[in-house]
PDB file of C-alpha atoms in Angstrom:
ATOM      1  CA  UNK L   1      85.552  95.101  24.721  1.00 48.00           C
ATOM      2  CA  UNK L   2      85.336  96.861  21.961  1.00 49.00           C
ATOM      3  CA  UNK L   3      82.431  95.913  19.394  1.00 49.00           C
ATOM      4  CA  UNK L   4      82.906  94.408  16.595  1.00 53.00           C
ATOM      5  CA  UNK L   5      82.372  96.960  13.252  1.00 51.00           C
ATOM      6  CA  UNK L   6      79.022  95.705  11.593  1.00 45.00           C
ATOM      7  CA  UNK L   7      80.693  94.626   8.402  1.00 52.00           C
ATOM      8  CA  UNK L   8      82.521  91.920  10.525  1.00 59.00           C
ATOM      9  CA  UNK L   9      79.808  91.134  12.896  1.00 59.00           C
ATOM     10  CA  UNK L  10      77.710  89.739  10.685  1.00 60.00           C
ATOM     11  CA  UNK L  11      80.057  87.792   9.195  1.00 71.00           C
ATOM     12  CA  UNK L  12      78.888  83.401   9.828  1.00 87.00           C
ATOM     13  CA  UNK L  13      81.424  82.352  12.995  1.00 94.00           C
ATOM     14  CA  UNK L  14      82.927  78.913  13.830  1.00 97.00           C
ATOM     15  CA  UNK L  15      81.098  77.227  17.265  1.00 97.00           C
ATOM     16  CA  UNK L  16      84.122  75.539  17.872  1.00 98.00           C
ATOM     17  CA  UNK L  17      87.162  77.358  17.155  1.00 98.00           C
ATOM     18  CA  UNK L  18      90.427  75.149  17.629  1.00 98.00           C
ATOM     19  CA  UNK L  19      93.948  77.124  17.352  1.00 97.00           C
ATOM     20  CA  UNK L  20      98.232  75.436  17.078  1.00 97.00           C
ATOM     21  CA  UNK L  21      99.763  78.757  18.745  1.00 94.00           C
ATOM     22  CA  UNK L  22     103.055  78.815  16.595  1.00 94.00           C
ATOM     23  CA  UNK L  23     105.261  80.873  16.017  1.00 95.00           C
ATOM     24  CA  UNK L  24     106.441  82.325  19.849  1.00 93.00           C
ATOM     25  CA  UNK L  25     110.338  80.687  19.392  1.00 92.00           C
ATOM     26  CA  UNK L  26     110.471  82.609  15.668  1.00 95.00           C
ATOM     27  CA  UNK L  27     109.242  85.576  16.541  1.00 96.00           C
ATOM     28  CA  UNK L  28     111.617  86.582  19.893  1.00 96.00           C
ATOM     29  CA  UNK L  29     114.432  85.141  17.425  1.00 96.00           C
ATOM     30  CA  UNK L  30     114.113  87.481  15.451  1.00 96.00           C
ATOM     31  CA  UNK L  31     113.786  90.355  17.907  1.00 96.00           C
ATOM     32  CA  UNK L  32     117.607  88.529  19.392  1.00 96.00           C
ATOM     33  CA  UNK L  33     115.405  87.605  22.414  1.00 96.00           C
ATOM     34  CA  UNK L  34     115.458  84.042  23.843  1.00 91.00           C
ATOM     35  CA  UNK L  35     112.703  81.919  23.372  1.00 90.00           C
ATOM     36  CA  UNK L  36     110.542  82.320  26.563  1.00 88.00           C
ATOM     37  CA  UNK L  37     110.622  85.786  25.921  1.00 91.00           C
ATOM     38  CA  UNK L  38     108.488  84.698  22.590  1.00 91.00           C
ATOM     39  CA  UNK L  39     105.937  82.511  25.081  1.00 90.00           C
ATOM     40  CA  UNK L  40     105.381  85.213  27.544  1.00 90.00           C
ATOM     41  CA  UNK L  41     104.297  87.851  24.669  1.00 93.00           C
ATOM     42  CA  UNK L  42     101.938  84.809  23.152  1.00 92.00           C
ATOM     43  CA  UNK L  43      99.894  84.987  26.221  1.00 92.00           C
ATOM     44  CA  UNK L  44      98.807  88.760  25.197  1.00 92.00           C
ATOM     45  CA  UNK L  45      97.960  87.096  22.134  1.00 94.00           C
ATOM     46  CA  UNK L  46      96.098  84.490  24.459  1.00 93.00           C
ATOM     47  CA  UNK L  47      93.978  87.128  26.467  1.00 93.00           C
ATOM     48  CA  UNK L  48      92.764  88.835  22.967  1.00 95.00           C
ATOM     49  CA  UNK L  49      92.117  85.838  21.223  1.00 96.00           C
ATOM     50  CA  UNK L  50      89.707  85.059  24.661  1.00 96.00           C
ATOM     51  CA  UNK L  51      88.685  87.742  24.931  1.00 97.00           C
ATOM     52  CA  UNK L  52      87.458  87.622  20.737  1.00 98.00           C
ATOM     53  CA  UNK L  53      85.649  84.609  21.320  1.00 98.00           C
ATOM     54  CA  UNK L  54      83.487  86.648  23.835  1.00 97.00           C
ATOM     55  CA  UNK L  55      82.672  89.207  21.887  1.00 97.00           C
ATOM     56  CA  UNK L  56      81.605  87.070  18.962  1.00 97.00           C
ATOM     57  CA  UNK L  57      79.754  84.459  20.392  1.00 97.00           C
ATOM     58  CA  UNK L  58      82.156  81.333  20.048  1.00 98.00           C
ATOM     59  CA  UNK L  59      81.628  79.095  23.138  1.00 98.00           C
ATOM     60  CA  UNK L  60      83.637  76.535  22.447  1.00 98.00           C
ATOM     61  CA  UNK L  61      87.386  77.593  21.739  1.00 97.00           C
ATOM     62  CA  UNK L  62      90.945  74.942  21.916  1.00 97.00           C
ATOM     63  CA  UNK L  63      93.836  76.146  21.706  1.00 95.00           C
ATOM     64  CA  UNK L  64      97.044  73.469  21.496  1.00 94.00           C
ATOM     65  CA  UNK L  65      99.505  74.783  24.395  1.00 89.00           C
ATOM     66  CA  UNK L  66     101.695  71.981  24.982  1.00 86.00           C
ATOM     67  CA  UNK L  67     102.071  68.691  22.618  1.00 87.00           C
ATOM     68  CA  UNK L  68     103.147  65.187  23.824  1.00 84.00           C
ATOM     69  CA  UNK L  69     105.590  65.921  21.599  1.00 85.00           C
ATOM     70  CA  UNK L  70     106.938  69.298  23.193  1.00 86.00           C
ATOM     71  CA  UNK L  71     109.335  67.433  25.934  1.00 86.00           C
ATOM     72  CA  UNK L  72     111.430  66.470  23.186  1.00 86.00           C
ATOM     73  CA  UNK L  73     112.599  70.747  22.732  1.00 83.00           C
ATOM     74  CA  UNK L  74     115.328  71.600  25.055  1.00 85.00           C
ATOM     75  CA  UNK L  75     115.468  71.609  29.082  1.00 83.00           C
ATOM     76  CA  UNK L  76     115.171  75.168  29.632  1.00 81.00           C
ATOM     77  CA  UNK L  77     112.417  76.175  27.471  1.00 84.00           C
ATOM     78  CA  UNK L  78     110.536  73.228  28.663  1.00 84.00           C
ATOM     79  CA  UNK L  79     111.262  74.323  32.204  1.00 79.00           C
ATOM     80  CA  UNK L  80     109.997  78.403  31.713  1.00 78.00           C
ATOM     81  CA  UNK L  81     106.887  76.730  29.728  1.00 81.00           C
ATOM     82  CA  UNK L  82     105.933  75.072  33.091  1.00 83.00           C
ATOM     83  CA  UNK L  83     106.677  78.024  35.150  1.00 80.00           C
ATOM     84  CA  UNK L  84     104.463  80.184  32.731  1.00 80.00           C
ATOM     85  CA  UNK L  85     101.562  78.053  33.129  1.00 79.00           C
ATOM     86  CA  UNK L  86     101.864  77.817  37.504  1.00 78.00           C
ATOM     87  CA  UNK L  87     101.726  81.868  37.059  1.00 80.00           C
ATOM     88  CA  UNK L  88      99.357  81.890  34.172  1.00 80.00           C
ATOM     89  CA  UNK L  89      96.949  79.926  36.199  1.00 81.00           C
ATOM     90  CA  UNK L  90      97.128  82.229  39.341  1.00 81.00           C
ATOM     91  CA  UNK L  91      97.082  85.104  37.178  1.00 85.00           C
ATOM     92  CA  UNK L  92      94.664  84.779  35.203  1.00 90.00           C
ATOM     93  CA  UNK L  93      91.425  82.278  36.205  1.00 93.00           C
ATOM     94  CA  UNK L  94      90.158  84.841  38.401  1.00 93.00           C
ATOM     95  CA  UNK L  95      89.922  87.389  35.656  1.00 94.00           C
ATOM     96  CA  UNK L  96      88.127  84.114  33.263  1.00 95.00           C
ATOM     97  CA  UNK L  97      85.590  82.480  35.731  1.00 96.00           C
ATOM     98  CA  UNK L  98      84.458  86.558  35.379  1.00 96.00           C
ATOM     99  CA  UNK L  99      83.720  86.610  32.332  1.00 96.00           C
ATOM    100  CA  UNK L 100      82.179  83.288  33.070  1.00 97.00           C
ATOM    101  CA  UNK L 101      84.568  81.434  31.145  1.00 97.00           C
ATOM    102  CA  UNK L 102      84.722  77.845  32.324  1.00 97.00           C
ATOM    103  CA  UNK L 103      88.064  76.007  31.654  1.00 96.00           C
ATOM    104  CA  UNK L 104      88.971  72.594  30.655  1.00 96.00           C
ATOM    105  CA  UNK L 105      93.142  70.996  30.160  1.00 95.00           C
ATOM    106  CA  UNK L 106      93.316  68.271  27.603  1.00 95.00           C
ATOM    107  CA  UNK L 107      95.566  65.149  27.520  1.00 95.00           C
ATOM    108  CA  UNK L 108      97.446  63.640  30.023  1.00 93.00           C
ATOM    109  CA  UNK L 109      98.067  65.442  33.121  1.00 92.00           C
ATOM    110  CA  UNK L 110      99.780  62.857  35.107  1.00 91.00           C
ATOM    111  CA  UNK L 111     103.002  64.066  32.970  1.00 89.00           C
ATOM    112  CA  UNK L 112     102.940  67.457  35.330  1.00 89.00           C
ATOM    113  CA  UNK L 113     104.113  67.738  38.359  1.00 88.00           C
ATOM    114  CA  UNK L 114     101.918  67.398  41.327  1.00 92.00           C
ATOM    115  CA  UNK L 115     101.576  71.210  41.752  1.00 90.00           C
ATOM    116  CA  UNK L 116     101.220  72.323  38.167  1.00 88.00           C
ATOM    117  CA  UNK L 117      98.590  69.266  37.611  1.00 92.00           C
ATOM    118  CA  UNK L 118      96.845  70.064  41.175  1.00 93.00           C
ATOM    119  CA  UNK L 119      96.328  73.919  39.803  1.00 91.00           C
ATOM    120  CA  UNK L 120      94.910  72.243  36.361  1.00 91.00           C
ATOM    121  CA  UNK L 121      92.461  70.893  38.204  1.00 94.00           C
ATOM    122  CA  UNK L 122      91.621  73.201  40.218  1.00 94.00           C
ATOM    123  CA  UNK L 123      90.992  75.685  37.845  1.00 94.00           C
ATOM    124  CA  UNK L 124      88.705  73.640  36.277  1.00 96.00           C
ATOM    125  CA  UNK L 125      86.765  73.078  39.137  1.00 97.00           C
ATOM    126  CA  UNK L 126      86.350  76.552  40.139  1.00 96.00           C
ATOM    127  CA  UNK L 127      85.134  77.208  36.611  1.00 96.00           C
ATOM    128  CA  UNK L 128      83.542  74.111  35.788  1.00 97.00           C
ATOM    129  CA  UNK L 129      79.708  76.100  36.034  1.00 97.00           C
ATOM    130  CA  UNK L 130      80.188  78.688  33.846  1.00 98.00           C
ATOM    131  CA  UNK L 131      78.524  78.892  29.904  1.00 97.00           C
ATOM    132  CA  UNK L 132      79.867  81.985  28.270  1.00 98.00           C
ATOM    133  CA  UNK L 133      82.742  79.840  27.110  1.00 98.00           C
ATOM    134  CA  UNK L 134      84.266  76.493  26.613  1.00 98.00           C
ATOM    135  CA  UNK L 135      87.987  77.703  26.424  1.00 96.00           C
ATOM    136  CA  UNK L 136      89.885  74.137  26.350  1.00 96.00           C
ATOM    137  CA  UNK L 137      93.591  73.741  27.091  1.00 94.00           C
ATOM    138  CA  UNK L 138      95.575  71.104  25.222  1.00 94.00           C
ATOM    139  CA  UNK L 139      98.222  69.712  27.886  1.00 92.00           C
ATOM    140  CA  UNK L 140     100.869  67.345  26.911  1.00 93.00           C
ATOM    141  CA  UNK L 141      98.029  66.222  24.626  1.00 94.00           C
ATOM    142  CA  UNK L 142      98.201  64.254  21.051  1.00 95.00           C
ATOM    143  CA  UNK L 143      95.409  63.457  18.550  1.00 97.00           C
ATOM    144  CA  UNK L 144      97.335  59.767  18.299  1.00 97.00           C
ATOM    145  CA  UNK L 145      96.938  59.824  21.945  1.00 96.00           C
ATOM    146  CA  UNK L 146      93.172  60.457  21.991  1.00 98.00           C
ATOM    147  CA  UNK L 147      92.667  57.627  19.798  1.00 98.00           C
ATOM    148  CA  UNK L 148      93.889  55.690  21.573  1.00 98.00           C
ATOM    149  CA  UNK L 149      92.994  57.120  25.556  1.00 98.00           C
ATOM    150  CA  UNK L 150      88.856  56.395  23.666  1.00 98.00           C
ATOM    151  CA  UNK L 151      89.773  53.054  22.927  1.00 97.00           C
ATOM    152  CA  UNK L 152      91.444  52.028  26.793  1.00 97.00           C
ATOM    153  CA  UNK L 153      87.794  53.617  28.000  1.00 98.00           C
ATOM    154  CA  UNK L 154      85.154  51.962  24.962  1.00 97.00           C
ATOM    155  CA  UNK L 155      86.951  48.514  25.807  1.00 97.00           C
ATOM    156  CA  UNK L 156      86.809  48.793  29.404  1.00 97.00           C
ATOM    157  CA  UNK L 157      83.242  49.641  28.957  1.00 97.00           C
ATOM    158  CA  UNK L 158      82.717  46.723  27.048  1.00 97.00           C
ATOM    159  CA  UNK L 159      84.367  44.993  29.305  1.00 96.00           C
ATOM    160  CA  UNK L 160      82.056  45.890  32.427  1.00 96.00           C
ATOM    161  CA  UNK L 161      78.852  44.838  30.484  1.00 95.00           C
ATOM    162  CA  UNK L 162      77.774  49.295  30.080  1.00 96.00           C
ATOM    163  CA  UNK L 163      78.827  49.100  25.880  1.00 95.00           C
ATOM    164  CA  UNK L 164      78.363  46.046  23.454  1.00 94.00           C
ATOM    165  CA  UNK L 165      81.224  45.421  21.701  1.00 92.00           C
ATOM    166  CA  UNK L 166      78.891  44.198  18.094  1.00 92.00           C
ATOM    167  CA  UNK L 167      77.392  47.518  18.466  1.00 91.00           C
ATOM    168  CA  UNK L 168      80.721  49.737  19.276  1.00 94.00           C
ATOM    169  CA  UNK L 169      81.298  52.199  15.793  1.00 95.00           C
ATOM    170  CA  UNK L 170      81.646  55.701  15.066  1.00 95.00           C
ATOM    171  CA  UNK L 171      78.862  57.300  16.717  1.00 96.00           C
ATOM    172  CA  UNK L 172      78.938  55.260  20.185  1.00 96.00           C
ATOM    173  CA  UNK L 173      83.124  55.484  20.360  1.00 97.00           C
ATOM    174  CA  UNK L 174      82.591  59.503  19.712  1.00 97.00           C
ATOM    175  CA  UNK L 175      81.666  59.953  23.484  1.00 97.00           C
ATOM    176  CA  UNK L 176      84.849  58.446  24.895  1.00 98.00           C
ATOM    177  CA  UNK L 177      86.575  61.937  23.066  1.00 98.00           C
ATOM    178  CA  UNK L 178      88.281  65.053  24.808  1.00 98.00           C
ATOM    179  CA  UNK L 179      85.710  67.837  24.019  1.00 98.00           C
ATOM    180  CA  UNK L 180      82.944  65.229  23.543  1.00 97.00           C
ATOM    181  CA  UNK L 181      80.251  67.141  24.812  1.00 95.00           C
ATOM    182  CA  UNK L 182      81.322  70.393  22.886  1.00 97.00           C
ATOM    183  CA  UNK L 183      79.997  70.957  19.471  1.00 96.00           C
ATOM    184  CA  UNK L 184      82.561  69.597  16.619  1.00 95.00           C
ATOM    185  CA  UNK L 185      85.422  71.865  15.526  1.00 98.00           C
ATOM    186  CA  UNK L 186      83.958  73.840  12.862  1.00 96.00           C
ATOM    187  CA  UNK L 187      87.037  75.838  12.352  1.00 98.00           C
ATOM    188  CA  UNK L 188      90.976  74.445  12.618  1.00 98.00           C
ATOM    189  CA  UNK L 189      93.548  78.532  12.271  1.00 98.00           C
ATOM    190  CA  UNK L 190      97.477  77.668  12.395  1.00 98.00           C
ATOM    191  CA  UNK L 191      99.885  80.431  12.884  1.00 98.00           C
ATOM    192  CA  UNK L 192     103.306  80.551  12.106  1.00 97.00           C
ATOM    193  CA  UNK L 193     103.198  79.414   8.742  1.00 97.00           C
ATOM    194  CA  UNK L 194     103.192  75.978   8.487  1.00 97.00           C
ATOM    195  CA  UNK L 195     100.498  73.639   6.642  1.00 97.00           C
ATOM    196  CA  UNK L 196      99.916  70.505   8.892  1.00 96.00           C
ATOM    197  CA  UNK L 197      98.116  69.780  11.576  1.00 96.00           C
ATOM    198  CA  UNK L 198     100.711  68.591  14.069  1.00 95.00           C
ATOM    199  CA  UNK L 199      99.027  65.485  15.669  1.00 96.00           C
ATOM    200  CA  UNK L 200      96.240  67.445  17.221  1.00 97.00           C
ATOM    201  CA  UNK L 201      92.291  67.063  17.183  1.00 98.00           C
ATOM    202  CA  UNK L 202      92.631  64.165  15.243  1.00 98.00           C
ATOM    203  CA  UNK L 203      89.030  62.920  15.215  1.00 98.00           C
ATOM    204  CA  UNK L 204      87.303  66.184  16.161  1.00 98.00           C
ATOM    205  CA  UNK L 205      89.126  68.016  13.083  1.00 97.00           C
ATOM    206  CA  UNK L 206      87.918  65.547  10.592  1.00 95.00           C
ATOM    207  CA  UNK L 207      84.997  68.568   9.066  1.00 95.00           C
ATOM    208  CA  UNK L 208      86.728  71.321  10.148  1.00 97.00           C
ATOM    209  CA  UNK L 209      87.742  74.339   7.451  1.00 98.00           C
ATOM    210  CA  UNK L 210      91.590  74.690   8.119  1.00 98.00           C
ATOM    211  CA  UNK L 211      93.118  77.900   7.327  1.00 98.00           C
ATOM    212  CA  UNK L 212      96.760  78.152   7.590  1.00 98.00           C
ATOM    213  CA  UNK L 213      98.727  81.639   8.068  1.00 98.00           C
ATOM    214  CA  UNK L 214     102.088  82.988   8.119  1.00 98.00           C
ATOM    215  CA  UNK L 215     101.143  85.565  11.548  1.00 98.00           C
ATOM    216  CA  UNK L 216     103.307  84.487  14.291  1.00 98.00           C
ATOM    217  CA  UNK L 217     101.103  84.022  17.447  1.00 96.00           C
ATOM    218  CA  UNK L 218     102.008  87.154  19.546  1.00 96.00           C
ATOM    219  CA  UNK L 219     100.818  89.333  16.667  1.00 98.00           C
ATOM    220  CA  UNK L 220      97.717  87.363  16.426  1.00 97.00           C
ATOM    221  CA  UNK L 221      95.005  90.247  17.427  1.00 97.00           C
ATOM    222  CA  UNK L 222      90.953  90.949  16.269  1.00 97.00           C
ATOM    223  CA  UNK L 223      91.967  92.430  13.162  1.00 98.00           C
ATOM    224  CA  UNK L 224      93.684  88.319  12.377  1.00 98.00           C
ATOM    225  CA  UNK L 225      90.912  86.586  13.927  1.00 98.00           C
ATOM    226  CA  UNK L 226      88.572  88.348  11.709  1.00 98.00           C
ATOM    227  CA  UNK L 227      90.908  87.209   8.671  1.00 98.00           C
ATOM    228  CA  UNK L 228      90.133  83.682   9.667  1.00 98.00           C
ATOM    229  CA  UNK L 229      86.464  83.969  10.406  1.00 97.00           C
ATOM    230  CA  UNK L 230      85.971  85.638   6.996  1.00 97.00           C
ATOM    231  CA  UNK L 231      87.833  82.860   5.374  1.00 97.00           C
ATOM    232  CA  UNK L 232      86.031  80.215   7.959  1.00 97.00           C
ATOM    233  CA  UNK L 233      82.514  82.347   6.395  1.00 95.00           C
ATOM    234  CA  UNK L 234      83.151  81.793   2.598  1.00 93.00           C
ATOM    235  CA  UNK L 235      83.526  78.291   3.034  1.00 93.00           C
ATOM    236  CA  UNK L 236      81.061  76.266   1.612  1.00 85.00           C
ATOM    237  CA  UNK L 237      80.333  73.624   4.162  1.00 70.00           C
ATOM    238  CA  UNK L 238      78.856  70.677   2.383  1.00 59.00           C
ATOM    239  CA  UNK L 239      79.651  67.164   4.030  1.00 50.00           C
ATOM    240  CA  UNK L 240      79.527  65.252   1.190  1.00 59.00           C
ATOM    241  CA  UNK L 241      76.124  66.790  -0.261  1.00 52.00           C
ATOM    242  CA  UNK L 242      76.230  68.921  -3.271  1.00 57.00           C
ATOM    243  CA  UNK L 243      75.932  73.118  -3.529  1.00 56.00           C
ATOM    244  CA  UNK L 244      72.848  72.450  -4.984  1.00 59.00           C
ATOM    245  CA  UNK L 245      71.645  70.329  -1.738  1.00 52.00           C
ATOM    246  CA  UNK L 246      73.287  72.624   0.112  1.00 54.00           C
ATOM    247  CA  UNK L 247      71.383  75.475  -1.625  1.00 57.00           C
ATOM    248  CA  UNK L 248      68.151  73.622  -0.887  1.00 60.00           C
ATOM    249  CA  UNK L 249      68.366  73.891   3.038  1.00 56.00           C
ATOM    250  CA  UNK L 250      69.978  77.024   3.108  1.00 55.00           C
ATOM    251  CA  UNK L 251      68.053  79.308   0.848  1.00 54.00           C
ATOM    252  CA  UNK L 252      71.385  80.025  -1.008  1.00 54.00           C
ATOM    253  CA  UNK L 253      72.458  80.246  -4.423  1.00 48.00           C
ATOM    254  CA  UNK L 254      74.656  77.795  -5.283  1.00 46.00           C
ATOM    255  CA  UNK L 255      78.363  79.073  -5.823  1.00 43.00           C
TER     256      UNK L 255
END
């Protein structure tokens, strides 16, 4: 891995980066290739992003790989994606494990084939003790599903006497969401030119900085990610406070 240039390395990096990896199909179509070709090329950008996070010390990376709405895509494309997942699990897990990456799949895994689900579970178990980077892969995931699932889990806890319904609030509900054990998402990036969240991490993005870029996912590299991080670093994160209050806590001049 190449070291970061000094001008980039000193820029404040997020603790938790979430990405909607959009544009694989369009990237392939512009080259008169099948959409599945774009998904395969997108894996190169994924590897580059993982390496980038390891270099920059970004502790958590969450990738929107397959949404609950993606089942509506053409059957041949969905089938190709499932095969791509299988091959990626066979090929990538050992290398990621060697770099200290912990793999987590979030979403409703019950919709996948037994073979794919078992490989996902094996990958999570194998890497469970790693701490260099939490790589969260959202598959058959939707933000509304996550909220409903958290509500179901909280209801079960109340029924079992583990949680009092009178005390249920944002703080007591938060542990039931996916990614609850990791830092809040502070930077959300969507590639491909679309400017919407698309039902991704609706709860977790409450205070994230949102960055939308035109670059299609297969073209994302360290330079593109540098630009996103630099944009993040320029943002003043007030969390309801005034600029003057932020300046007092950070020792910087108000912007």
